[in-house]
């Protein structure tokens, strides 16, 4: 009988090593458990941290030796970055002191030993302001059917009393169940929400899986805006432009207000070259129309096209000048001031559709039914404005970081929360 048990244990260990050698960092259908409790309003109002452990950034030669992932950025990091974007949270990488071998078998053996010995690998990165956060996402790849031990080092380093911890993982076939049990045992008095598991290949529409999970747990995520209205001022002239919502535009908007020394180039464009690259999500070689505003990735160039020469080049289109584009023709090199006028954000509701929210300059405008209680929060969770009214409320408000969370409660106690760019 003892021999059979020993053989069975040996087979299980062998299967474990085999699975780690080819999987290690994976995730399946990414279905969060159905009985998911939603976050309370108090929880949502707090600041969010997205912490993650991802192999690719510190494995020698930049190879994710455990998961076999080819994405140099790291699959778990990719998911963490997306959650950061959707929640407007801060991001933090959990980095161990030790480097793990590139070899699958060697790395598997080390990971298995760490789990067997219940080790807590030392970390080189630390959160200095953990008290500022009350929602902490924790992401990791699955190693030996569970979270890497460095994740437990991270969890045991801080006091999570009164906070909410939300795990997520990437794996090939192993569920997040064992990790959920381990994390709940590590933090027995902390509110641990049911986690998300994604397939390590991040195939299919994994972003939609994340969006659905965030909605199920009650996280109010920024909703795509239709457009941004920008004022451009140079000399005695003032023009407006409408910019579409894409990755490059959002990166540009974050820098506003800004004055750019623009060069008059090629008899067709005003150009400023950023010292650093801006993100793009739809850049390709194409033609252009007079009045368009584009981004040229090879030179980090922000370009206003005021004349046509028939050329095609690689670009990410951002939007267009509303009128009077000819004012740029022949102006020469000039400083141009860019300011965000307004943007309208769709509503992401927690319960029912309580109100519509829009902005105009530094004013928040709310329309709804009955008595409206409006609270505005800065991007760091501080209350920056409150107002009450019936059916319609206008409130002056400005957050220097450019993002304000607006919560509206109507007479029926329906809650609407959204993020607006001021």
C-alpha positions as a printed Julia matrix, in Angstrom:
422×3 Matrix{Float64}:
   0.0    0.0     0.0
   2.81   2.41    0.92
   4.57   1.53   -2.33
   1.44   2.4    -4.34
   1.18   5.74   -2.56
   4.83   6.48   -3.25
   4.41   5.62   -6.94
   1.3    7.79   -7.17
   3.13  10.73   -5.55
   6.07  10.25   -7.92
   3.75  10.3   -10.94
   2.06  13.46   -9.69
   5.4   15.18   -9.22
   6.5   14.17  -12.71
   3.28  15.48  -14.21
   3.78  18.71  -12.28
   7.27  19.26  -13.68
   6.06  18.36  -17.19
   3.19  20.81  -17.03
   5.51  23.56  -15.74
   7.98  22.97  -18.53
   5.41  23.74  -21.18
   2.79  25.79  -19.37
   3.71  27.41  -16.14
   2.28  30.81  -16.9
  -1.2   30.24  -18.06
  -4.87  30.67  -17.67
  -7.96  29.09  -19.11
 -11.31  30.43  -20.14
 -11.03  33.39  -17.79
 -14.45  32.94  -16.26
 -14.59  34.5   -12.82
 -16.78  32.62  -10.36
 -20.45  33.39  -10.78
 -21.24  34.29   -7.19
 -19.06  37.39   -7.36
 -19.69  40.04   -4.72
 -19.64  43.57   -6.06
 -17.4   46.16   -4.49
 -19.12  48.66   -2.24
 -19.19  52.36   -3.05
 -16.65  53.03   -0.27
 -14.3   50.45   -1.76
 -14.62  51.88   -5.27
 -14.0   55.42   -4.09
 -10.48  54.51   -2.97
  -7.22  54.53   -4.86
  -6.32  51.44   -6.9
  -2.97  49.65   -7.17
  -2.3   46.98   -9.81
   0.61  44.84   -8.58
   1.96  42.05  -10.76
   4.71  39.43  -10.96
   5.77  38.77  -14.56
   8.77  36.76  -15.61
   9.96  38.34  -18.85
  11.43  41.54  -17.45
  14.14  39.92  -15.37
  14.82  36.48  -16.89
  18.31  36.5   -18.48
  18.19  37.27  -22.19
  14.62  38.57  -21.78
  13.03  35.14  -22.27
  10.11  33.95  -20.19
  11.63  30.59  -19.41
   8.77  29.32  -17.32
   5.73  30.0   -19.42
   7.38  29.76  -22.79
   5.71  33.06  -23.66
   7.11  34.9   -26.64
   5.72  38.3   -25.61
   8.78  40.15  -24.32
   6.61  42.45  -22.26
   5.28  39.44  -20.34
   1.73  38.17  -20.56
   0.86  38.93  -16.95
   2.33  42.4   -17.37
   0.18  42.91  -20.47
  -2.95  42.09  -18.47
  -1.8   44.3   -15.58
  -1.25  47.23  -17.93
  -4.75  46.76  -19.34
  -6.33  46.68  -15.86
  -4.38  49.82  -14.96
  -5.76  51.53  -18.05
  -9.34  50.42  -17.34
  -9.31  51.39  -13.65
  -7.04  54.45  -13.78
  -4.97  52.74  -11.08
  -1.27  52.87  -10.32
   0.95  49.97  -11.38
   3.7   48.15   -9.47
   5.96  45.27  -10.49
   6.89  42.61   -7.92
  10.55  41.88   -8.69
  12.54  39.17   -6.84
  16.23  39.49   -6.04
  17.06  36.24   -7.8
  17.07  35.66  -11.53
  15.36  32.47  -12.65
  17.08  30.26  -15.27
  15.97  30.44  -18.88
  15.9   26.65  -19.04
  12.38  25.26  -18.56
  13.53  22.28  -16.52
  15.88  24.3   -14.3
  13.33  26.99  -13.63
  10.63  24.39  -12.97
  12.86  22.66  -10.44
  13.56  25.92   -8.6
   9.91  26.93   -8.55
   8.9   23.52   -7.27
  11.55  23.65   -4.56
  10.4   27.11   -3.45
   6.82  25.86   -3.19
   7.81  22.65   -1.41
   9.93  24.55    1.15
   7.34  27.3     1.48
  10.03  29.89    0.72
   9.58  33.64    0.61
  12.0   34.94   -2.05
  13.4   38.39   -1.24
  12.14  41.28   -3.37
  13.95  44.3    -4.78
  10.84  46.47   -5.22
   8.58  47.79   -2.48
   5.45  49.95   -2.23
   6.28  52.99   -0.11
   2.71  54.3     0.13
   0.54  51.19    0.53
  -1.64  53.07    3.01
  -2.87  55.21    0.1
  -4.59  52.25   -1.59
  -7.7   50.36   -0.59
  -8.11  48.2    -3.72
  -5.11  46.08   -4.72
  -5.13  43.87   -7.8
  -2.48  41.15   -7.61
  -1.46  39.41  -10.84
   0.84  36.46  -11.46
   1.51  33.43  -13.69
   0.61  29.98  -12.37
   3.68  28.01  -11.25
   3.3   24.43  -10.02
  -0.47  24.81   -9.93
  -0.29  27.91   -7.73
   1.05  31.47   -7.4
   4.85  32.03   -7.38
   6.17  32.24   -3.84
   7.37  35.8    -4.45
   3.7   36.81   -4.55
   3.29  35.6    -0.97
   6.4   37.59   -0.02
   4.64  40.66   -1.36
   1.35  39.91    0.43
   3.05  39.3     3.77
   5.07  42.53    3.59
   2.12  44.9     4.11
  -0.88  45.38    6.36
  -3.96  44.84    4.19
  -6.45  45.4     7.0
  -9.49  47.21    5.64
  -8.35  46.79    2.04
  -9.72  44.7    -0.82
  -7.41  42.3    -2.69
  -8.39  41.09   -6.18
  -6.19  38.35   -7.72
  -5.77  37.55  -11.43
  -3.51  35.07  -13.2
  -2.36  33.69  -16.54
  -2.01  29.95  -17.1
  -2.39  27.24  -19.73
  -4.77  24.86  -18.03
  -4.56  25.35  -14.28
  -7.33  27.27  -12.55
  -6.87  30.02  -10.0
  -8.59  28.03   -7.24
  -5.47  26.92   -5.36
  -4.04  30.42   -5.5
  -7.29  31.84   -4.14
  -7.07  29.43   -1.22
  -3.42  30.33   -0.58
  -4.08  34.07   -0.69
  -7.09  33.8     1.61
  -5.02  31.75    4.05
  -2.24  34.34    3.89
  -4.67  37.22    4.46
  -7.44  35.63    6.56
  -9.01  38.9     7.72
  -8.92  40.67    4.35
 -11.7   40.93    1.78
 -10.45  38.8    -1.14
 -12.62  39.02   -4.25
 -12.92  36.04   -6.59
 -10.1   36.17   -9.11
  -9.79  36.01  -12.88
  -7.87  33.42  -14.87
  -6.81  34.12  -18.46
  -5.2   31.78  -20.96
  -1.48  32.52  -21.11
  -1.6   33.01  -24.89
  -4.01  35.94  -24.43
  -5.8   34.66  -27.49
  -9.3   35.66  -28.49
 -10.96  38.73  -27.02
  -9.28  38.54  -23.63
  -9.83  42.25  -23.06
 -13.6   41.64  -23.16
 -13.13  38.92  -20.51
 -11.34  41.42  -18.29
 -14.03  44.05  -18.91
 -16.78  41.59  -17.97
 -14.94  40.56  -14.82
 -14.42  44.17  -13.73
 -18.1   44.87  -14.31
 -19.13  41.8   -12.27
 -17.1   42.95   -9.27
 -18.44  46.49   -9.57
 -15.35  48.34  -10.81
 -16.38  51.48  -12.67
 -14.08  51.76  -15.66
 -13.39  54.77  -17.88
 -15.58  54.59  -20.95
 -14.3   55.6   -24.36
 -15.01  59.18  -25.28
 -16.36  60.2   -28.62
 -13.86  63.01  -29.07
 -11.77  65.74  -27.48
 -12.07  69.44  -28.3
  -8.74  71.3   -28.25
  -7.89  75.0   -28.63
  -4.73  75.94  -30.58
  -3.34  79.44  -30.14
  -0.44  81.06  -32.03
   0.27  84.72  -32.63
  -3.1   86.49  -32.78
  -4.9   83.4   -34.02
  -7.03  80.91  -32.1
  -8.31  77.72  -33.76
 -10.07  74.61  -32.5
  -9.54  70.97  -33.39
 -11.49  67.8   -32.75
  -9.38  64.78  -31.81
 -10.63  61.2   -31.91
 -10.22  58.79  -29.01
  -7.16  56.58  -29.52
  -3.98  55.71  -27.64
  -1.92  58.5   -29.2
  -4.54  61.16  -28.59
  -4.92  60.12  -24.95
  -1.15  60.35  -24.44
  -1.2   63.82  -26.01
  -4.18  64.97  -23.93
  -2.37  63.95  -20.75
   0.31  66.55  -21.58
  -2.11  69.46  -21.94
  -1.96  72.36  -21.54
   1.32  72.61  -23.41
   3.14  75.03  -25.73
   5.02  73.34  -28.58
   7.72  75.02  -30.73
   6.45  73.82  -34.11
   8.5   73.77  -37.29
   7.05  74.69  -40.68
   8.26  71.81  -42.89
   8.03  70.81  -46.55
   5.49  73.52  -47.36
   2.73  71.3   -46.02
   2.94  70.76  -42.26
   3.55  72.17  -38.8
   5.63  69.65  -36.88
   6.83  69.06  -33.33
   9.03  66.05  -32.49
   8.48  64.69  -29.01
  11.67  63.47  -27.28
   9.9   60.21  -26.44
   7.61  57.96  -28.46
   3.85  58.15  -27.98
   1.8   54.94  -28.04
  -0.1   54.05  -31.21
  -2.9   51.59  -31.92
  -3.6   52.06  -35.64
  -0.53  53.44  -37.43
   0.03  52.49  -41.07
   1.11  54.01  -44.39
  -1.68  56.06  -45.95
  -2.57  59.36  -47.57
  -3.93  62.41  -45.8
  -6.37  65.28  -46.16
  -5.64  68.97  -45.61
  -6.53  69.91  -42.05
  -5.76  66.52  -40.52
  -3.66  66.14  -37.39
  -1.5   63.02  -37.36
   1.37  61.37  -35.51
   4.43  60.09  -37.43
   5.89  57.25  -35.27
   9.44  56.98  -36.73
  10.3   60.55  -35.64
   7.8   60.91  -32.73
   6.29  63.75  -34.76
   3.04  65.56  -33.96
   1.93  67.01  -37.3
  -0.72  69.47  -38.5
  -1.13  69.15  -42.28
  -2.06  72.46  -43.88
  -1.31  71.7   -47.57
  -1.45  68.68  -49.89
   1.46  67.22  -51.86
   0.05  63.75  -52.51
   2.57  61.94  -50.32
   1.72  58.81  -48.38
   3.57  57.99  -45.17
   3.21  56.05  -41.94
   0.84  57.83  -39.58
  -1.59  57.48  -36.73
  -4.5   59.8   -37.43
  -5.54  61.9   -34.44
  -8.23  64.24  -35.74
  -8.54  67.46  -37.69
  -8.57  71.24  -37.38
 -12.19  72.45  -37.38
 -11.65  75.47  -39.66
  -9.19  78.12  -40.9
  -6.36  75.62  -41.49
  -4.97  78.02  -44.11
  -3.75  80.28  -41.29
  -0.81  77.92  -40.86
   0.24  78.23  -44.51
   3.4   80.35  -44.65
   3.43  81.2   -40.94
   6.91  79.72  -40.48
   8.25  78.23  -37.25
   5.99  79.28  -34.38
   5.05  78.38  -30.81
   1.56  76.85  -30.63
  -0.37  76.6   -27.37
  -2.67  73.57  -26.97
  -5.44  73.47  -24.35
  -8.22  70.95  -23.74
 -11.6   72.66  -23.99
 -13.95  69.8   -23.15
 -14.76  66.17  -23.66
 -17.91  64.14  -23.15
 -17.71  60.78  -21.43
 -20.31  58.04  -21.66
 -21.72  56.7   -18.41
 -20.47  53.54  -16.74
 -23.21  52.67  -14.27
 -23.0   50.56  -11.14
 -26.71  49.96  -10.66
 -29.19  51.91  -12.72
 -28.79  54.82  -15.08
 -29.15  57.69  -12.63
 -27.89  60.59  -14.71
 -25.89  61.88  -17.62
 -22.62  63.65  -16.95
 -20.66  65.95  -19.24
 -18.0   68.62  -18.9
 -17.54  72.08  -20.31
 -14.24  73.72  -19.47
 -13.85  73.35  -15.71
 -17.57  72.8   -15.18
 -19.33  69.48  -14.53
 -22.91  69.35  -15.82
 -25.31  66.68  -14.55
 -28.86  65.97  -15.7
 -31.1   63.39  -14.07
 -34.43  62.78  -12.39
 -35.41  64.14   -9.0
 -32.97  65.17   -6.29
 -29.36  64.77   -7.45
 -26.44  64.38   -5.06
 -23.21  64.98   -6.97
 -19.74  64.27   -5.56
 -16.51  64.83   -7.49
 -13.3   63.03   -6.55
  -9.78  63.85   -7.71
  -7.65  61.11   -9.27
  -6.08  60.42   -5.86
  -9.47  59.83   -4.23
  -9.89  63.22   -2.51
 -13.31  64.91   -2.54
 -12.93  68.07   -4.64
 -16.55  69.13   -4.93
 -20.12  68.47   -3.84
 -23.41  69.82   -5.13
 -27.14  69.17   -4.84
 -30.01  70.03   -7.13
 -33.22  68.89   -8.75
 -33.01  67.42  -12.26
 -30.01  69.59  -13.19
 -26.71  70.42  -11.42
 -23.75  72.5   -12.59
 -20.59  72.48  -10.51
 -17.21  74.13  -11.04
 -14.38  71.67  -10.49
 -10.79  71.16  -11.61
  -8.33  68.37  -10.82
  -4.73  69.28  -11.62
  -4.08  65.69  -12.71
  -6.78  65.99  -15.36
  -9.1   63.21  -14.22
 -12.09  63.58  -11.93
 -14.44  60.82  -10.77
 -18.05  61.97  -10.61
 -20.63  60.07   -8.57
 -24.33  60.88   -8.87
 -27.07  59.5    -6.63
 -30.63  60.32   -7.63
 -33.84  60.29   -5.63
 -34.26  56.56   -6.25
 -30.78  55.86   -4.83
 -29.57  54.77   -8.28
 -25.83  55.32   -8.58
 -23.9   56.44  -11.62
 -20.11  56.83  -11.55
 -17.94  58.0   -14.42
 -14.53  59.5   -15.05
 -14.3   62.78  -16.89
 -11.31  64.6   -18.34
 -11.32  68.23  -17.19
